[in-house]
Short mmCIF file of C-alpha atoms in Angstrom, two decimals:
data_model
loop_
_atom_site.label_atom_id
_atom_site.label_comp_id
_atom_site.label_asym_id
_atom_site.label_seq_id
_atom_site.Cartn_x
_atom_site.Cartn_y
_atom_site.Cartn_z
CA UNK A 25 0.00 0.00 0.00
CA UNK A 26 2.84 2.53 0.59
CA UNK A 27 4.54 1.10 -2.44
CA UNK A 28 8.12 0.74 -0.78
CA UNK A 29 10.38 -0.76 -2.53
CA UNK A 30 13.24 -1.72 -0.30
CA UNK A 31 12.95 -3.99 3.07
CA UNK A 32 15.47 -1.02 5.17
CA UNK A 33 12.21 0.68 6.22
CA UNK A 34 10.66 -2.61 7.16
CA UNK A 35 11.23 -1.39 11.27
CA UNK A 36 9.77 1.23 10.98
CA UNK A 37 6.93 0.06 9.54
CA UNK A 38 6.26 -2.65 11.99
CA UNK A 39 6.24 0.03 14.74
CA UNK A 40 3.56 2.26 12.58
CA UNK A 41 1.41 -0.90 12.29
CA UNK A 42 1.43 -1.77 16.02
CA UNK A 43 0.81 2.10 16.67
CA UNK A 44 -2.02 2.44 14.49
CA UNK A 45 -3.60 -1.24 15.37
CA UNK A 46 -3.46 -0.37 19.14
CA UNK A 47 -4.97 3.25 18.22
CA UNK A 48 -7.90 2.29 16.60
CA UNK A 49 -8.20 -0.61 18.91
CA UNK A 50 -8.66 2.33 21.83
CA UNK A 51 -11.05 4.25 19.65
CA UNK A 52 -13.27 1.92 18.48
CA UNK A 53 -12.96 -0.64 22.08
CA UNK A 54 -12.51 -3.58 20.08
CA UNK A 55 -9.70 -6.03 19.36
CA UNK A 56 -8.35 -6.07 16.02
CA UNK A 57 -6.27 -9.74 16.49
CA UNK A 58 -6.99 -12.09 19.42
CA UNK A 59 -5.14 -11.18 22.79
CA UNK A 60 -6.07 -11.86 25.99
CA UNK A 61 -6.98 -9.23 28.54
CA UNK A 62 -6.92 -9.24 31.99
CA UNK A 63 -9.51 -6.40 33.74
CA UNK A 64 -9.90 -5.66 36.81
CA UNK A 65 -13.30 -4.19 38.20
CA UNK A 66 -14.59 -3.48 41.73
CA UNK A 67 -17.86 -3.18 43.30
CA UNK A 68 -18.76 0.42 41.91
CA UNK A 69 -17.85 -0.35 38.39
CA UNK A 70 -21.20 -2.88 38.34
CA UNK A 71 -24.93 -2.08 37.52
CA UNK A 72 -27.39 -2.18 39.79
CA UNK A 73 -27.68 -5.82 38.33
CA UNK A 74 -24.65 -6.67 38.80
CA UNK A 75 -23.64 -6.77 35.41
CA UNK A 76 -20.45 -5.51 33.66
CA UNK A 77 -19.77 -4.76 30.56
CA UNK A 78 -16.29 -6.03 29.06
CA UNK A 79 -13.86 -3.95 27.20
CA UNK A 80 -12.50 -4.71 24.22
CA UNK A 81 -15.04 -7.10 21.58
CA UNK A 82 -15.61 -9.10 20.25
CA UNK A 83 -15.11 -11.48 22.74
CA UNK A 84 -13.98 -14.77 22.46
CA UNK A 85 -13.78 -16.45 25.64
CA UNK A 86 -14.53 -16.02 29.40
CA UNK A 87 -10.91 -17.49 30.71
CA UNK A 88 -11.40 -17.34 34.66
CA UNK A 89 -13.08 -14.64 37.06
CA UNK A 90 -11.53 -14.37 40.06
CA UNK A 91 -13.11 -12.64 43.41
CA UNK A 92 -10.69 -10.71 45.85
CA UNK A 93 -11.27 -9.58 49.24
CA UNK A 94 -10.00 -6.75 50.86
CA UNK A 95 -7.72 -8.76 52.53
CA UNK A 96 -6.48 -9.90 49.28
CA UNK A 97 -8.09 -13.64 49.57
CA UNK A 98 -9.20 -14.81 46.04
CA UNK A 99 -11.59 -17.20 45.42
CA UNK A 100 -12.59 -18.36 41.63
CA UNK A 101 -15.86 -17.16 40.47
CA UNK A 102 -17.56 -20.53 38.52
CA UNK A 103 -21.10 -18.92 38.84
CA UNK A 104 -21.59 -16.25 36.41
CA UNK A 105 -24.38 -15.58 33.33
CA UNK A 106 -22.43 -14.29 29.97
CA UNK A 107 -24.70 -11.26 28.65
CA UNK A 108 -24.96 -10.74 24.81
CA UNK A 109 -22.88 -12.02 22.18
CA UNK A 110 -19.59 -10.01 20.49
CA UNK A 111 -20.31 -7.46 22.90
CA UNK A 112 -20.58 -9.56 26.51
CA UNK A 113 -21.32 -8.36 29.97
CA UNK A 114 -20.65 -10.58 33.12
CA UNK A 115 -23.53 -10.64 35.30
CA UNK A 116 -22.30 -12.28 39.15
CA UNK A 117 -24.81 -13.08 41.78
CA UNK A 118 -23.18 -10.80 44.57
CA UNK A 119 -20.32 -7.93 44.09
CA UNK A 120 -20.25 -6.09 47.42
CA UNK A 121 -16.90 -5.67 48.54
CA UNK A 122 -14.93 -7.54 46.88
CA UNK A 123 -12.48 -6.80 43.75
CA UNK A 124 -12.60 -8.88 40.84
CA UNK A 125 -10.19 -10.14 37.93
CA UNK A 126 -11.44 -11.19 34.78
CA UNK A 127 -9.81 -12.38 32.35
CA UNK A 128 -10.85 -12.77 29.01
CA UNK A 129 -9.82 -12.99 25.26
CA UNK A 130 -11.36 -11.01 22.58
CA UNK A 131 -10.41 -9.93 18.98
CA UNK A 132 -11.46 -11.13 15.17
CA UNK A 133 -9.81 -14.22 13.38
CA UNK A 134 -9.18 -11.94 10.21
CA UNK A 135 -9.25 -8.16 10.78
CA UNK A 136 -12.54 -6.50 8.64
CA UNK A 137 -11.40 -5.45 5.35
CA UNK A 138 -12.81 -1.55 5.74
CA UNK A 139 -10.83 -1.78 9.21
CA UNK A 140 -7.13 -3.14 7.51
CA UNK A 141 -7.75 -0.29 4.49
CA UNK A 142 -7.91 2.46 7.11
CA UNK A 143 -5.04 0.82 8.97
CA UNK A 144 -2.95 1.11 5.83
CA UNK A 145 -4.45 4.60 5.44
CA UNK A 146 -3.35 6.00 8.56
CA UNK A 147 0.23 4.12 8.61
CA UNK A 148 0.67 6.36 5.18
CA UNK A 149 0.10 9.71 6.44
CA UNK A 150 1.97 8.31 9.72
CA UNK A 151 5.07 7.28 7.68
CA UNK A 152 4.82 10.51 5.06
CA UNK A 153 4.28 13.12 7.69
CA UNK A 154 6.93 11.54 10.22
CA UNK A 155 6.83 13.14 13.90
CA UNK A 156 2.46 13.34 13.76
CA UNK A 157 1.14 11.27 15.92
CA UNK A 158 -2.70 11.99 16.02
CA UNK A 159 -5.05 9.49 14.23
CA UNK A 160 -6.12 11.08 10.92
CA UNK A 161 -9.18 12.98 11.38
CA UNK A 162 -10.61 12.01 7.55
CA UNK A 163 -9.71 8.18 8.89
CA UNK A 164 -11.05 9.39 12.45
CA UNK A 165 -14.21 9.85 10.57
CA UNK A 166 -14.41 6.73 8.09
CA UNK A 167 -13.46 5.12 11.78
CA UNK A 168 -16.82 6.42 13.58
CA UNK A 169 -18.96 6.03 10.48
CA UNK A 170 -17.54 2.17 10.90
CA UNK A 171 -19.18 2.23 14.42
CA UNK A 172 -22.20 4.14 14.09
CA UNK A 173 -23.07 2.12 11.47
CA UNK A 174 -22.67 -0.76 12.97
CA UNK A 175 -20.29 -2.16 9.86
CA UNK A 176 -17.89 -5.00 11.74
#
């Protein structure tokens, strides 16, 4: 896409991938390639249901919850309810006091195809106009039209 013909900026180029791919992934809160996340959520960060909702989507796999007290005692959550589909919340039967770990993995098998054309996009005007660092705001744009419109 940048039509470079030599491998001396491959570096480089690696490092404006990972930039971009972790950029996006922050704007848009999903997961561009499978990772695993750990987050950790207390009491106050839960609905009145007890429900959470996870970062990062779509989500792959519910690893292990884990319930800490404030003496630091955990104790592995196996009774839970999984809440929606790409985009899961964890719904627990009791949260009061206690600090939970949850760790998860989330991200697409093959990035979308609009998604990996506005990566290239952005690691362009990153590599041509060297020392900006701000996401593009015409692919800052084609990036929320992605999510409003519910495209991936």
């Amino acid at each position: 896409y940048c039509k470079i013909q030599h491998s001396e900026k491959d570096d480089l180029l690696s490092q404006l991938l990972q930039s971009a791919r972790d950029c996006f992934e922050r704007h848009i809160n999903k997961s561009l390639v499978p990772k695993t996340y750990l987050c950790e959520v207390d009491e106050y960060d839960f609905d009145e249901h007890n429900t959470v909702e996870l970062p990062f989507y779509p989500i792959k796999e519910i690893v292990s919850i884990k319930q800490i007290d404030d003496e630091g005692n955990e104790q592995t959550v196996t009774s839970f309810k999984e809440i929606g589909k790409a985009k899961k919340s964890i719904k627990l039967d009791t949260v009061l006091n206690y600090t939970f770990e949850i760790e998860f993995t989330a991200g697409y098998d093959k990035c979308p195809q609009g998604i990996k054309l506005l990566l290239q996009k952005q690691i362009l005007d990153w590599y041509e106009n060297r020392g900006n660092t701000t996401l593009n705001s015409q692919i800052r744009k084609e990036l929320n039209k992605f999510i409003t419109d519910g495209a991936f």
